[in-house]
């Protein structure tokens, strides 16, 4: 028997081992093995098992799919195969279905299988010293019937009293019992000696929810739109695109669809963007499903993550709530996958493997026969297009489910350089008078955009990235928003030495200062990457705002999503143009999403809301569509533009990203890459260009954009190119299939 093993190093190559007879019966696909590798032992996952006697033919299917293997030293031949040393865990880490998913994602994204395997498994689970937390558990022994023979006759009255307490509690953790019953471990051990209790070691869950008590919630009676949406999910095998305005009750639909799957013995995965994975979100699921919920997110401790993952694999937890990595959760009998806010770009991973969790969810649904729901108030044009052509089923929810109506949205023309229009200022004043709250949104952090010399026009830039520095008033320094580097604020121009430095553009800090000048008595909270870098500050700010300790919350896109503040009745977008005019084919789509999400923050409860969008171009079709809340009309326009320009969803777009510290090398290699790929049939290849972010952290960056009808065609050409032209070590070349970042 032979096995093919993916060693836990990104070698992009599989290795074949022989299975000793003693292990043959126990060995299964997905297990973690220890194998000899060079002069040491390595860990690796079984990705294929082959019992065929003929070694040369064995495992052919995988090798055929992976050209590298043919020339690898792992090529099966009768002489050199080494035996597997040990099975490290008999329970497979990957089910056959998950392994299939991993292989497909590796093929689709042109990533090494080992890297995808590693992505699919939390690092905390594989850590050498990872283990459950084990504590002493005390259990009372039922004394009925045995009263006369056992030791309890010899127990003192105090011991009998202690025993009665423990029995009343039904046992418990040693430490907790000692605390609650004001006793000592020694006293409880005496009870054990007398045969009244047993003391054993048990694993105690390290719960991300802590000891918080969460009140159970009951299903709400669904309205007609919600019922139709729920039925759509179960109508056929197609994924459902749940297009529902903010507050239309999508979450309640998810909850009830999940309940149905749980009743049928199946599990579910709920993906939410990391930024909206707040305690409130988690609580909604925990309140409905209790301990059956497992939470996975980046702030978990290793122990919590280890326990949650094992609870999922063991089948104790049936509903997984988490960010994009939750798509890999080893849920048994998976019945449903929910991707909430499916348009969110955070579902796309920006390092290898560059997968899109929404697309992986759809793929997993097919492999596992699970339903898939993609929910959004502003679907991605990719998903919208799929719904239009029938690949997905569309369910629409137009009305708000709970209290609250959709806010009035108004465009306000910006005429001069001021940050706040008179209309917006009046509206803020009104809110202050009425003790209601306001959210102001600005797509730029820092005090001001650039520091420019009035005398010579010199713009102060980061020497490593070549992009303008941003002035930050709080620490009075200049920061680079790309590499995070900083420098002290100069008092004279570094180029001409004139003391004429000017601050241009408006950032959140400057907007805050201007607001305080207009309303000296208003209290303003600012939230951006600078105000939230310390741990917990993000939640602290939001909690303070929720407790109505401030009148105004001013921030970047961080505040645009997922927040639900009943007392907010005014939302202002300070400069809409800065986001529409970004050099990216998705800028318009993102702007629509952003404004619609921001608008969704106003008037969620009983109080009606108002939204002001300030812009220099109030005739812009995107802004008009936002005002009407008309996603469908916007999508028609924008899809037409995408089709004309041959952009997704009418093609697959991949970026070849090249970087090097050697400017000449990267430029030449990029040109050579573009020329080679252009020869491949079916590929539309642009000229090699320096990236918009031409230099970052000392690396020169170039790129080649490749478009084709199928992603597989791009990957095939790419594999051919990298094997024909292995990149020199001074150069990093990566492929980003279905790229989101074009810089
Ligand atoms: P979404 O996820 O679409 O933004 P939510 O599920 O958060 O919407 O629902 C918005 C509000 O409406 C919540 O306060 C929720 O409790 C309430 N809600 C949802 N469904 C119903 C219903 N069927 N009846 C009454 N209230 C509902
Ligand atoms: Zn920099």
mmCIF file of N, CA and C and ligand atoms in Angstrom, residues 462-467 469 479-485 695-697, ligand 2:
data_model
loop_
_atom_site.group_PDB
_atom_site.id
_atom_site.type_symbol
_atom_site.label_atom_id
_atom_site.label_comp_id
_atom_site.label_asym_id
_atom_site.label_seq_id
_atom_site.Cartn_x
_atom_site.Cartn_y
_atom_site.Cartn_z
ATOM 1 N N UNK A 462 6.923 59.503 1.221
ATOM 2 C CA UNK A 462 7.647 58.435 1.910
ATOM 3 C C UNK A 462 8.789 57.965 1.002
ATOM 4 N N UNK A 463 10.033 57.972 1.472
ATOM 5 C CA UNK A 463 11.151 57.582 0.604
ATOM 6 C C UNK A 463 11.081 56.114 0.184
ATOM 7 N N UNK A 464 10.414 55.267 0.975
ATOM 8 C CA UNK A 464 10.344 53.848 0.620
ATOM 9 C C UNK A 464 9.250 53.543 -0.376
ATOM 10 N N UNK A 465 8.155 54.316 -0.344
ATOM 11 C CA UNK A 465 6.993 53.969 -1.151
ATOM 12 C C UNK A 465 6.709 54.986 -2.251
ATOM 13 N N UNK A 466 7.307 56.150 -2.165
ATOM 14 C CA UNK A 466 7.082 57.146 -3.204
ATOM 15 C C UNK A 466 5.684 57.714 -3.207
ATOM 16 N N UNK A 467 4.914 57.502 -2.140
ATOM 17 C CA UNK A 467 3.567 58.068 -2.052
ATOM 18 C C UNK A 467 3.560 59.167 -1.002
ATOM 19 N N UNK A 469 3.128 61.417 2.111
ATOM 20 C CA UNK A 469 2.891 61.204 3.527
ATOM 21 C C UNK A 469 1.563 61.835 3.920
ATOM 22 N N UNK A 479 2.895 60.232 8.382
ATOM 23 C CA UNK A 479 2.868 58.783 8.294
ATOM 24 C C UNK A 479 2.629 58.326 6.868
ATOM 25 N N UNK A 480 3.252 57.188 6.519
ATOM 26 C CA UNK A 480 2.997 56.568 5.224
ATOM 27 C C UNK A 480 1.897 55.531 5.422
ATOM 28 N N UNK A 481 0.827 55.635 4.630
ATOM 29 C CA UNK A 481 -0.299 54.723 4.799
ATOM 30 C C UNK A 481 -0.070 53.386 4.122
ATOM 31 N N UNK A 482 1.075 53.254 3.491
ATOM 32 C CA UNK A 482 1.364 51.979 2.850
ATOM 33 C C UNK A 482 2.278 51.127 3.719
ATOM 34 N N UNK A 483 3.407 51.700 4.148
ATOM 35 C CA UNK A 483 4.362 50.882 4.910
ATOM 36 C C UNK A 483 4.294 51.166 6.396
ATOM 37 N N UNK A 484 3.539 52.201 6.783
ATOM 38 C CA UNK A 484 3.433 52.502 8.205
ATOM 39 C C UNK A 484 4.601 53.322 8.735
ATOM 40 N N UNK A 485 5.552 53.659 7.864
ATOM 41 C CA UNK A 485 6.708 54.461 8.285
ATOM 42 C C UNK A 485 6.286 55.877 8.670
ATOM 43 N N UNK A 695 6.267 51.526 -5.703
ATOM 44 C CA UNK A 695 7.338 51.108 -4.815
ATOM 45 C C UNK A 695 6.762 51.004 -3.421
ATOM 46 N N UNK A 696 6.918 49.865 -2.794
ATOM 47 C CA UNK A 696 6.393 49.723 -1.441
ATOM 48 C C UNK A 696 7.394 48.984 -0.582
ATOM 49 N N UNK A 697 7.677 49.534 0.559
ATOM 50 C CA UNK A 697 8.603 48.947 1.507
ATOM 51 C C UNK A 697 9.912 48.563 0.832
HETATM 52 ZN ZN1 LIG B 2 6.042 54.150 2.940
#
